[in-house]
Amino acid sequence: MSGALLMRAHARNNAWANHRLLTFCAGLSQAEFEAERVGFFPSLRATLNHILIIDHFYVDALEGGTLGPAAWAEREPCRDVASLQAAQSAVDRRLIAWCEALRDEDLGRIIEVQRGHRVQRERADRLLLHLFQHQIHHRGQAHGMLGRAAPRLDEFYCWGEAHLRTPEFAALGWTEDDLWAERR
């Protein structure tokens, strides 16, 4: 498997996990979404908004933008699950599109990340791996806040389980073939 294909798979897995988690959260009341909970951030709303704003920060950098720390000027830009789900889905689609255009030779490309008073220069592959790990880390915290009722987020793309993800992939506008298509 090529490195670029692996990054594309991770970008889609990220979007799938966000879809699954936010679809579950859509069934919560606003009070449950905002309730104080134990975690790095004090609520599901704060935790999931953190994922969103950091995604904006890094996806903007990948796209060549200069958003930088302005990404977190408002710590909780989405007050409810519906607006958060729409915003997260949009940034997930941007990340997928960026990864869809990747070729293996692009993985070493240097990405400039605006850090306020300095510019960090990082390889695309390392930046993507950092972003994916960040998302997994904080989704895990949100998952813990939900307790036993939380949806499974540890899925990946086992061949024998393709039929189990078909409905969710359809909701995302994907097919199984979209995952593994090599780009030339």
Backbone as ProteinMPNN parsed JSONL, in Angstrom:
{"seq_chain_A": "MSGALLMRAHARNNAWANHRLLTFCAGLSQAEFEAERVGFFPSLRATLNHILIIDHFYVDALEGGTLGPAAWAEREPCRDVASLQAAQSAVDRRLIAWCEALRDEDLGRIIEVQRGHRVQRERADRLLLHLFQHQIHHRGQAHGMLGRAAPRLDEFYCWGEAHLRTPEFAALGWTEDDLWAERR", "coords_chain_A": {"N_chain_A": [[0.85, -1.17, 0.0], [0.553, 2.17, -0.825], [1.992, 5.142, 0.648], [0.496, 7.469, 0.249], [-2.052, 6.447, -0.289], [-2.589, 5.3, 2.176], [-2.765, 7.622, 3.778], [-5.045, 8.783, 2.63], [-6.906, 6.836, 3.359], [-6.832, 7.129, 6.134], [-7.837, 9.75, 6.36], [-10.476, 9.428, 5.498], [-11.31, 7.559, 7.402], [-11.187, 9.114, 9.669], [-13.225, 11.007, 9.108], [-15.4, 9.295, 9.041], [-15.45, 8.321, 11.696], [-15.955, 10.757, 13.011], [-18.48, 11.31, 11.921], [-19.959, 9.15, 12.936], [-19.728, 9.572, 15.729], [-20.812, 12.177, 16.05], [-23.356, 11.822, 14.994], [-24.41, 10.139, 16.921], [-24.3, 11.929, 19.095], [-26.188, 13.754, 18.266], [-28.534, 12.758, 19.194], [-28.599, 13.481, 21.814], [-29.785, 15.64, 24.424], [-29.697, 19.264, 24.475], [-28.84, 20.086, 26.979], [-27.507, 17.786, 27.895], [-25.429, 17.705, 26.039], [-24.032, 19.98, 26.735], [-23.388, 19.5, 29.36], [-21.35, 19.403, 32.298], [-18.488, 17.454, 32.379], [-16.033, 14.88, 33.033], [-12.897, 15.352, 31.734], [-10.312, 16.4, 29.42], [-11.262, 18.741, 28.37], [-14.155, 20.528, 29.553], [-16.697, 19.574, 28.745], [-18.799, 17.777, 26.394], [-19.475, 19.468, 24.275], [-17.396, 21.409, 24.385], [-15.144, 19.762, 23.969], [-15.607, 18.584, 21.433], [-15.812, 20.854, 19.835], [-13.191, 21.726, 20.101], [-11.788, 19.802, 18.619], [-12.778, 20.481, 16.098], [-11.839, 23.207, 15.717], [-9.078, 22.886, 15.738], [-8.78, 21.177, 13.613], [-9.545, 22.978, 11.576], [-7.366, 24.748, 11.77], [-5.102, 23.111, 11.014], [-5.921, 21.988, 8.517], [-6.269, 24.278, 6.998], [-3.576, 25.114, 6.912], [-2.452, 22.973, 5.46], [-3.701, 23.443, 3.038], [-2.354, 25.658, 2.244], [-2.977, 28.027, 3.439], [-3.117, 30.867, 5.735], [-4.302, 31.024, 8.221], [-3.653, 30.337, 10.891], [-3.263, 30.955, 14.444], [-5.688, 32.328, 14.623], [-7.629, 30.519, 14.189], [-8.5, 29.49, 16.605], [-9.719, 31.622, 17.844], [-12.335, 31.856, 18.663], [-13.352, 29.707, 20.977], [-15.453, 27.87, 21.141], [-17.101, 27.659, 18.577], [-19.402, 26.447, 17.625], [-22.528, 26.039, 18.904], [-24.407, 24.053, 19.175], [-25.196, 20.584, 18.439], [-26.057, 20.149, 15.786], [-25.056, 22.346, 14.254], [-22.354, 21.967, 14.744], [-21.95, 19.434, 13.651], [-22.385, 19.966, 10.927], [-20.307, 21.821, 10.396], [-18.037, 20.292, 11.068], [-18.243, 18.198, 9.26], [-17.838, 19.607, 6.887], [-15.126, 20.481, 7.119], [-13.939, 17.998, 7.3], [-14.47, 17.013, 4.722], [-12.854, 18.759, 3.253], [-10.312, 17.964, 4.149], [-10.273, 15.313, 3.245], [-10.417, 15.8, 0.466], [-7.965, 17.099, 0.093], [-6.195, 15.053, 0.764], [-6.954, 13.203, -1.172], [-5.796, 14.225, -3.441], [-3.156, 13.702, -3.048], [0.009, 12.326, -3.886], [2.511, 9.794, -3.629], [5.028, 11.031, -3.767], [4.441, 13.526, -2.814], [4.34, 13.43, -0.065], [6.597, 14.175, 1.365], [6.632, 16.86, 1.048], [7.039, 20.196, 2.167], [5.116, 21.805, 4.544], [3.871, 24.895, 5.52], [3.139, 26.105, 8.641], [1.337, 28.452, 10.248], [2.186, 29.895, 13.192], [1.655, 32.095, 14.708], [3.865, 34.073, 15.951], [5.834, 32.823, 14.61], [6.779, 30.641, 11.886], [6.14, 27.351, 11.415], [7.746, 24.717, 9.834], [6.946, 21.771, 8.324], [6.98, 18.348, 7.329], [4.556, 17.028, 5.05], [3.524, 14.401, 5.495], [4.16, 13.923, 8.202], [2.772, 15.974, 9.441], [0.134, 15.311, 8.791], [-0.083, 12.82, 10.139], [0.186, 13.715, 12.756], [-2.13, 15.316, 12.959], [-4.174, 13.374, 12.585], [-3.698, 11.792, 14.87], [-4.242, 13.635, 16.882], [-6.989, 14.043, 16.515], [-7.981, 11.468, 17.062], [-7.22, 11.176, 19.732], [-8.746, 13.188, 21.112], [-11.364, 12.527, 20.305], [-11.512, 10.107, 21.6], [-11.586, 10.984, 24.243], [-14.086, 12.266, 24.26], [-15.644, 10.054, 23.743], [-15.232, 8.594, 26.096], [-16.548, 10.305, 27.846], [-19.153, 9.804, 27.208], [-19.661, 7.283, 28.103], [-20.83, 3.88, 28.498], [-22.781, 3.825, 26.534], [-21.762, 4.929, 24.279], [-20.937, 5.185, 20.766], [-19.15, 2.759, 18.793], [-15.868, 3.542, 17.989], [-13.529, 2.501, 17.179], [-13.261, 1.271, 14.793], [-11.873, 0.087, 11.729], [-10.938, -0.637, 8.46], [-11.602, -3.462, 7.941], [-11.762, -6.107, 5.681], [-13.697, -8.166, 5.754], [-15.8, -6.956, 7.041], [-17.086, -5.111, 5.535], [-19.776, -4.932, 4.716], [-21.032, -4.076, 7.012], [-20.513, -1.386, 7.276], [-21.65, -0.161, 5.123], [-24.216, 1.291, 5.178], [-23.505, 3.658, 6.642], [-21.419, 4.642, 5.093], [-22.836, 5.198, 2.778], [-24.392, 7.315, 3.707], [-22.417, 9.175, 3.939], [-21.748, 9.516, 1.334], [-20.01, 7.779, 0.059], [-18.365, 4.866, -1.318], [-17.186, 1.518, -0.832], [-15.194, 1.092, -2.688], [-14.159, 3.648, -3.023], [-12.349, 3.934, -0.987], [-9.98, 2.494, -1.495], [-8.886, 3.123, -3.933], [-6.181, 3.623, -5.967], [-4.409, 6.526, -6.816], [-3.098, 7.981, -9.678]], "CA_chain_A": [[0.0, 0.0, 0.0], [1.334, 3.403, -0.891], [1.8, 6.075, 1.749], [-0.599, 8.386, -0.075], [-3.293, 5.703, -0.099], [-2.789, 5.184, 3.616], [-3.245, 8.922, 4.283], [-6.431, 8.922, 2.191], [-7.71, 5.95, 4.199], [-6.944, 7.76, 7.452], [-8.723, 10.915, 6.27], [-11.855, 8.924, 5.454], [-11.616, 6.951, 8.688], [-11.434, 10.244, 10.559], [-14.557, 11.541, 8.808], [-16.356, 8.258, 9.424], [-15.542, 8.349, 13.158], [-16.66, 11.996, 13.366], [-19.88, 11.105, 11.542], [-20.55, 8.212, 13.879], [-19.799, 10.208, 17.047], [-21.737, 13.317, 16.029], [-24.703, 11.28, 14.801], [-24.836, 9.717, 18.255], [-24.504, 13.131, 19.919], [-27.418, 14.423, 17.827], [-29.623, 12.225, 19.999], [-28.527, 14.034, 23.165], [-30.411, 16.944, 24.627], [-28.714, 20.347, 24.554], [-28.284, 20.052, 28.335], [-26.532, 16.684, 27.954], [-24.297, 18.106, 25.205], [-23.291, 21.02, 27.452], [-23.17, 19.102, 30.752], [-19.968, 19.286, 32.766], [-18.03, 16.066, 32.409], [-14.613, 14.741, 33.314], [-12.079, 15.232, 30.531], [-9.371, 17.504, 29.226], [-12.184, 19.866, 28.243], [-15.193, 20.27, 30.561], [-17.983, 19.092, 28.232], [-18.764, 17.266, 25.016], [-19.459, 20.618, 23.365], [-16.047, 21.986, 24.36], [-14.213, 18.781, 23.401], [-15.847, 18.42, 19.994], [-15.429, 22.121, 19.207], [-11.726, 21.756, 20.046], [-11.406, 19.016, 17.438], [-13.129, 21.287, 14.927], [-10.986, 24.382, 15.487], [-7.723, 22.434, 15.409], [-8.881, 20.721, 12.216], [-9.486, 24.185, 10.738], [-5.986, 25.229, 11.831], [-4.192, 22.291, 10.219], [-6.369, 21.851, 7.127], [-5.911, 25.542, 6.363], [-2.13, 25.075, 6.633], [-2.24, 22.026, 4.356], [-4.182, 24.085, 1.81], [-1.512, 26.815, 1.939], [-3.537, 29.219, 4.065], [-2.377, 31.535, 6.809], [-5.244, 31.231, 9.318], [-2.882, 30.297, 12.124], [-3.976, 30.974, 15.716], [-7.045, 32.867, 14.501], [-8.527, 29.361, 14.176], [-9.098, 29.289, 17.922], [-10.166, 32.899, 18.416], [-13.561, 31.492, 19.379], [-13.081, 28.33, 21.432], [-16.617, 27.021, 20.882], [-17.881, 28.346, 17.543], [-20.676, 25.76, 17.388], [-23.225, 25.936, 20.186], [-25.25, 22.858, 19.216], [-24.675, 19.451, 17.672], [-26.356, 20.29, 14.355], [-24.084, 23.245, 13.617], [-21.044, 21.326, 14.848], [-21.908, 18.349, 12.676], [-22.23, 20.569, 9.595], [-18.965, 22.408, 10.289], [-17.044, 19.218, 11.081], [-18.357, 17.505, 7.976], [-17.211, 20.451, 5.855], [-13.657, 20.427, 7.228], [-13.567, 16.619, 6.951], [-14.466, 16.923, 3.25], [-11.653, 19.467, 2.787], [-9.156, 17.108, 4.421], [-10.338, 14.196, 2.298], [-10.046, 16.31, -0.863], [-6.528, 17.349, 0.086], [-5.53, 13.748, 0.735], [-7.249, 12.558, -2.453], [-4.859, 14.747, -4.447], [-1.792, 13.296, -2.698], [0.791, 11.24, -4.495], [3.565, 9.43, -2.681], [6.116, 12.011, -3.779], [3.999, 14.735, -2.102], [4.355, 13.23, 1.381], [7.732, 14.886, 1.943], [6.481, 18.292, 0.799], [7.053, 21.004, 3.389], [3.914, 22.601, 4.798], [4.125, 26.0, 6.441], [2.08, 26.243, 9.632], [1.429, 29.757, 10.906], [2.109, 29.725, 14.646], [1.625, 33.419, 15.327], [5.127, 34.8, 15.8], [6.784, 32.027, 13.828], [6.231, 29.7, 10.915], [6.671, 25.992, 11.566], [7.838, 23.991, 8.568], [6.822, 20.354, 8.65], [6.655, 17.462, 6.208], [3.116, 16.754, 4.948], [3.163, 13.133, 6.131], [4.241, 14.068, 9.657], [1.683, 16.853, 9.857], [-1.094, 14.519, 8.719], [-0.091, 11.85, 11.234], [-0.093, 14.478, 13.977], [-3.539, 15.704, 12.935], [-4.997, 12.188, 12.835], [-3.54, 11.401, 16.265], [-4.962, 14.628, 17.685], [-8.415, 13.757, 16.406], [-8.246, 10.213, 17.774], [-7.05, 11.454, 21.153], [-9.884, 13.925, 21.67], [-12.589, 11.732, 20.143], [-11.483, 9.131, 22.688], [-12.064, 11.651, 25.451], [-15.54, 12.42, 24.112], [-16.189, 8.709, 23.87], [-15.238, 8.294, 27.519], [-17.579, 11.122, 28.486], [-20.464, 9.227, 26.889], [-19.823, 6.03, 28.829], [-21.104, 2.621, 27.794], [-23.715, 4.018, 25.418], [-21.04, 5.552, 23.156], [-20.769, 4.352, 19.567], [-17.788, 2.243, 18.569], [-15.041, 4.408, 17.15], [-12.268, 1.828, 16.907], [-13.38, 0.53, 13.539], [-11.082, 0.482, 10.586], [-11.539, -1.131, 7.229], [-11.43, -4.894, 7.732], [-12.444, -6.534, 4.47], [-14.856, -8.987, 6.068], [-16.833, -6.174, 7.701], [-17.507, -4.046, 4.618], [-21.24, -4.828, 4.707], [-21.488, -3.397, 8.231], [-20.34, 0.066, 7.158], [-22.311, 0.313, 3.911], [-25.187, 2.382, 5.399], [-22.83, 4.895, 7.041], [-20.696, 5.146, 3.923], [-23.836, 5.785, 1.882], [-24.749, 8.621, 4.276], [-21.277, 10.053, 3.678], [-21.574, 9.633, -0.113], [-18.85, 6.973, -0.342], [-18.472, 3.419, -1.489], [-15.983, 0.794, -0.417], [-14.165, 1.303, -3.718], [-13.531, 4.965, -2.835], [-11.276, 3.837, -0.004], [-8.745, 1.831, -1.891], [-8.482, 3.467, -5.299], [-4.871, 4.27, -6.11], [-4.411, 7.674, -7.71], [-1.858, 8.025, -10.476]], "C_chain_A": [[0.894, 1.231, 0.0], [1.045, 4.274, 0.332], [0.64, 7.023, 1.49], [-1.948, 7.699, 0.11], [-3.598, 5.548, 1.391], [-3.312, 6.498, 4.213], [-4.693, 9.168, 3.863], [-7.361, 8.061, 3.046], [-7.89, 6.549, 5.589], [-7.891, 8.963, 7.419], [-10.186, 10.472, 6.237], [-12.243, 8.268, 6.776], [-11.928, 8.024, 9.724], [-12.849, 10.791, 10.35], [-15.646, 10.562, 9.237], [-16.547, 8.258, 10.945], [-16.259, 9.614, 13.625], [-18.151, 11.866, 13.081], [-20.582, 10.235, 12.582], [-20.753, 8.87, 15.256], [-20.829, 11.336, 17.065], [-23.171, 12.884, 15.755], [-25.255, 10.794, 16.14], [-25.167, 10.938, 19.115], [-25.758, 13.897, 19.52], [-28.632, 13.926, 18.604], [-29.616, 12.716, 21.441], [-29.343, 15.32, 23.241], [-29.316, 18.007, 24.642], [-28.049, 20.355, 25.934], [-27.244, 18.947, 28.486], [-25.264, 17.035, 27.174], [-23.407, 19.104, 25.941], [-22.889, 20.612, 28.865], [-21.685, 18.989, 31.085], [-19.636, 17.805, 32.915], [-16.547, 16.051, 32.703], [-13.876, 14.516, 31.998], [-11.122, 16.398, 30.444], [-10.127, 18.809, 29.058], [-13.418, 19.526, 29.066], [-16.533, 19.747, 30.05], [-17.775, 18.479, 26.861], [-18.681, 18.424, 24.032], [-18.059, 21.205, 23.26], [-15.051, 21.049, 23.689], [-14.375, 18.694, 21.886], [-15.571, 19.714, 19.227], [-13.911, 22.244, 19.112], [-11.226, 20.967, 18.837], [-11.625, 19.857, 16.183], [-12.132, 22.426, 14.69], [-9.553, 23.977, 15.166], [-7.71, 21.836, 14.002], [-8.822, 21.913, 11.266], [-8.053, 24.704, 10.643], [-5.078, 24.438, 10.889], [-4.627, 22.134, 8.764], [-6.077, 23.14, 6.362], [-4.423, 25.555, 6.003], [-1.832, 24.133, 5.471], [-2.637, 22.648, 3.023], [-3.356, 25.318, 1.435], [-1.997, 28.109, 2.557], [-2.682, 29.759, 5.194], [-3.286, 31.837, 8.002], [-4.534, 31.276, 10.669], [-3.751, 30.32, 13.367], [-5.36, 31.619, 15.673], [-8.075, 31.74, 14.483], [-9.191, 29.162, 15.531], [-9.453, 30.589, 18.625], [-11.47, 32.702, 19.184], [-13.439, 30.011, 19.713], [-14.229, 27.364, 21.166], [-17.504, 27.691, 19.833], [-19.25, 27.717, 17.284], [-21.346, 25.483, 18.724], [-24.061, 24.669, 20.302], [-24.679, 21.793, 18.296], [-24.9, 19.645, 16.174], [-25.344, 21.202, 13.66], [-22.682, 22.663, 13.675], [-20.901, 20.222, 13.812], [-21.708, 18.893, 11.263], [-20.823, 21.125, 9.402], [-17.897, 21.327, 10.244], [-17.066, 18.45, 9.768], [-17.674, 18.302, 6.864], [-15.686, 20.388, 5.929], [-13.164, 19.009, 6.944], [-13.511, 16.443, 5.435], [-13.246, 17.632, 2.669], [-10.405, 18.607, 2.997], [-9.127, 15.913, 3.473], [-9.909, 14.66, 0.909], [-8.546, 16.555, -0.952], [-5.761, 16.032, -0.01], [-5.784, 13.002, -0.576], [-6.271, 13.008, -3.537], [-3.416, 14.312, -4.197], [-1.243, 12.202, -3.604], [1.924, 10.946, -3.519], [4.675, 10.471, -2.629], [5.744, 13.317, -3.071], [4.16, 14.624, -0.589], [5.5, 13.952, 2.072], [7.674, 16.388, 1.73], [6.424, 19.047, 2.122], [5.806, 21.89, 3.428], [4.284, 23.684, 5.801], [2.903, 26.199, 7.334], [2.302, 27.562, 10.365], [1.194, 29.575, 12.403], [2.077, 31.065, 15.377], [2.911, 34.159, 15.038], [6.168, 34.027, 15.006], [6.035, 31.14, 12.838], [6.928, 28.362, 11.138], [6.676, 25.342, 10.194], [7.902, 22.502, 8.877], [6.487, 19.567, 7.395], [5.154, 17.158, 6.227], [2.742, 15.466, 5.668], [3.183, 13.243, 7.65], [3.114, 14.95, 10.187], [0.35, 16.104, 9.839], [-1.177, 13.517, 9.863], [-0.38, 12.542, 12.567], [-1.581, 14.842, 14.051], [-4.441, 14.503, 13.234], [-4.904, 11.749, 14.296], [-4.287, 12.357, 17.191], [-6.464, 14.327, 17.684], [-8.788, 12.507, 17.199], [-8.213, 10.446, 19.282], [-8.299, 12.128, 21.741], [-11.22, 13.236, 21.415], [-12.665, 10.661, 21.223], [-11.957, 9.733, 23.994], [-13.578, 11.842, 25.398], [-16.231, 11.077, 24.291], [-16.284, 8.317, 25.341], [-16.304, 9.076, 28.268], [-18.969, 10.528, 28.288], [-20.71, 7.912, 27.607], [-20.164, 4.858, 27.932], [-22.0, 2.774, 26.569], [-23.014, 4.519, 24.156], [-20.925, 4.616, 21.96], [-19.329, 3.863, 19.459], [-17.059, 3.172, 17.613], [-13.729, 3.739, 16.768], [-12.308, 0.979, 15.64], [-12.313, 0.986, 12.552], [-11.678, -0.284, 9.422], [-11.274, -2.614, 6.987], [-12.327, -5.347, 6.585], [-13.741, -7.273, 4.781], [-16.003, -8.236, 6.726], [-17.384, -5.053, 6.821], [-19.022, -3.852, 4.64], [-21.78, -4.075, 5.928], [-21.398, -1.878, 8.124], [-21.051, 0.662, 5.944], [-23.327, 1.42, 4.173], [-24.519, 3.712, 5.784], [-22.048, 5.488, 5.876], [-21.668, 5.79, 2.941], [-24.245, 7.169, 2.389], [-23.644, 9.646, 4.033], [-21.022, 10.254, 2.183], [-20.395, 8.843, -0.648], [-19.275, 5.551, -0.677], [-17.169, 2.801, -0.992], [-14.851, 1.013, -1.42], [-13.467, 2.648, -3.577], [-12.337, 4.896, -1.896], [-9.942, 3.419, -0.597], [-8.299, 2.13, -3.298], [-7.127, 4.175, -5.27], [-5.011, 5.411, -7.105], [-3.069, 7.693, -8.448], [-1.49, 9.445, -10.77]], "O_chain_A": [[1.871, 1.307, 0.744], [-0.005, 4.157, 0.963], [-0.116, 7.347, 2.407], [-2.889, 8.312, 0.615], [-4.752, 5.657, 1.806], [-4.204, 6.481, 5.061], [-5.483, 9.699, 4.643], [-8.456, 8.487, 3.412], [-8.98, 6.485, 6.158], [-8.662, 9.167, 8.356], [-11.036, 11.084, 6.885], [-13.381, 8.406, 7.223], [-12.824, 7.86, 10.552], [-13.581, 11.011, 11.315], [-16.693, 10.97, 9.74], [-17.678, 8.201, 11.427], [-17.084, 9.554, 14.538], [-18.984, 12.263, 13.896], [-21.675, 10.563, 13.044], [-21.815, 8.739, 15.865], [-21.628, 11.433, 17.997], [-24.108, 13.519, 16.239], [-26.426, 11.011, 16.452], [-26.2, 10.968, 19.785], [-26.333, 14.613, 20.34], [-29.653, 14.611, 18.66], [-30.527, 12.402, 22.207], [-29.557, 15.996, 22.235], [-28.139, 17.685, 24.804], [-26.848, 20.599, 26.049], [-26.215, 19.146, 29.132], [-24.158, 16.702, 27.598], [-22.185, 19.083, 25.795], [-22.114, 21.323, 29.506], [-20.878, 18.542, 30.269], [-20.394, 17.025, 33.493], [-15.88, 17.083, 32.633], [-14.198, 13.599, 31.244], [-11.125, 17.282, 31.302], [-9.694, 19.856, 29.54], [-13.71, 18.347, 29.264], [-17.431, 19.498, 30.856], [-16.722, 18.637, 26.244], [-17.913, 18.376, 23.071], [-17.584, 21.472, 22.157], [-14.203, 21.499, 22.919], [-13.391, 18.727, 21.147], [-15.138, 19.663, 18.076], [-13.398, 22.807, 18.145], [-10.337, 21.424, 18.118], [-10.755, 19.93, 15.315], [-11.636, 22.588, 13.575], [-8.88, 24.661, 14.395], [-6.724, 21.98, 13.28], [-8.12, 21.862, 10.255], [-7.585, 25.057, 9.56], [-4.37, 25.02, 10.067], [-3.785, 22.145, 7.867], [-5.68, 23.092, 5.198], [-4.057, 25.965, 4.901], [-1.039, 24.468, 4.592], [-1.991, 22.411, 2.002], [-3.628, 25.956, 0.418], [-1.483, 29.18, 2.235], [-1.659, 29.179, 5.557], [-3.055, 32.811, 8.719], [-4.794, 32.159, 11.486], [-4.853, 29.771, 13.363], [-6.132, 31.46, 16.618], [-9.257, 31.974, 14.732], [-10.334, 28.708, 15.596], [-9.485, 30.651, 19.854], [-11.678, 33.313, 20.232], [-13.426, 29.165, 18.818], [-14.002, 26.167, 20.986], [-18.553, 28.236, 20.173], [-20.154, 28.382, 16.78], [-20.798, 24.777, 19.57], [-24.392, 24.249, 21.411], [-23.797, 22.061, 17.481], [-24.016, 19.335, 15.375], [-24.833, 20.862, 12.592], [-21.898, 22.849, 12.744], [-19.857, 20.09, 13.173], [-20.936, 18.329, 10.488], [-20.214, 20.918, 8.352], [-16.949, 21.428, 9.465], [-16.016, 18.097, 9.232], [-17.01, 17.728, 6.002], [-15.026, 20.254, 4.899], [-12.073, 18.839, 6.398], [-12.6, 15.793, 4.921], [-12.664, 17.157, 1.694], [-9.543, 18.535, 2.121], [-8.069, 15.549, 2.96], [-9.121, 13.985, 0.247], [-7.927, 16.248, -1.971], [-4.8, 15.914, -0.77], [-4.923, 12.253, -1.039], [-5.959, 12.243, -4.45], [-2.548, 14.531, -5.042], [-1.955, 11.288, -4.019], [2.249, 11.78, -2.674], [5.204, 10.758, -1.556], [6.62, 14.124, -2.76], [4.117, 15.641, 0.104], [5.388, 14.306, 3.246], [8.562, 17.114, 2.176], [5.822, 18.574, 3.086], [5.497, 22.614, 2.482], [4.934, 23.412, 6.811], [1.792, 26.428, 6.856], [3.327, 27.759, 11.017], [0.117, 29.148, 12.82], [2.44, 31.14, 16.55], [3.04, 34.804, 13.998], [7.264, 34.53, 14.759], [4.828, 30.927, 12.948], [8.153, 28.264, 11.058], [5.683, 25.422, 9.471], [8.788, 22.034, 9.592], [5.794, 20.062, 6.506], [4.555, 17.043, 7.296], [1.741, 15.435, 6.384], [2.301, 12.701, 8.315], [2.569, 14.693, 11.26], [-0.462, 16.244, 10.754], [-2.227, 13.379, 10.491], [-1.108, 12.009, 13.404], [-2.209, 14.686, 15.098], [-5.365, 14.604, 14.042], [-5.912, 11.375, 14.896], [-4.895, 11.928, 18.172], [-7.116, 14.356, 18.727], [-9.787, 12.492, 17.918], [-9.08, 9.967, 20.012], [-8.836, 11.676, 22.753], [-12.129, 13.352, 22.238], [-13.749, 10.34, 21.709], [-12.65, 9.075, 24.77], [-14.27, 11.604, 26.387], [-17.284, 10.989, 24.923], [-17.298, 7.774, 25.779], [-16.896, 8.568, 29.22], [-19.858, 10.732, 29.114], [-21.855, 7.47, 27.708], [-19.826, 4.847, 26.748], [-21.972, 1.935, 25.669], [-23.611, 4.53, 23.079], [-20.826, 3.399, 22.122], [-18.408, 4.493, 19.979], [-17.581, 3.537, 16.559], [-12.899, 4.353, 16.098], [-11.485, 0.083, 15.45], [-11.909, 2.149, 12.556], [-12.88, -0.549, 9.438], [-10.77, -2.98, 5.926], [-13.508, -5.006, 6.534], [-14.765, -7.032, 4.142], [-17.069, -8.81, 6.949], [-18.069, -4.154, 7.309], [-19.498, -2.718, 4.587], [-22.868, -3.502, 5.873], [-22.129, -1.163, 8.81], [-21.046, 1.88, 5.767], [-23.316, 2.418, 3.453], [-24.925, 4.77, 5.304], [-22.022, 6.706, 5.698], [-21.354, 6.816, 2.34], [-24.425, 8.093, 1.596], [-23.912, 10.843, 3.933], [-20.178, 11.065, 1.802], [-19.836, 9.188, -1.689], [-20.381, 5.11, -0.363], [-16.181, 3.499, -0.765], [-13.686, 1.107, -1.036], [-12.308, 2.785, -3.968], [-11.416, 5.706, -1.997], [-8.895, 3.949, -0.223], [-7.412, 1.453, -3.817], [-6.968, 5.206, -4.617], [-5.672, 5.261, -8.133], [-2.025, 7.437, -7.849], [-0.481, 9.698, -11.428]]}, "name": "protein", "num_of_chains": 1, "seq": "MSGALLMRAHARNNAWANHRLLTFCAGLSQAEFEAERVGFFPSLRATLNHILIIDHFYVDALEGGTLGPAAWAEREPCRDVASLQAAQSAVDRRLIAWCEALRDEDLGRIIEVQRGHRVQRERADRLLLHLFQHQIHHRGQAHGMLGRAAPRLDEFYCWGEAHLRTPEFAALGWTEDDLWAERR"}
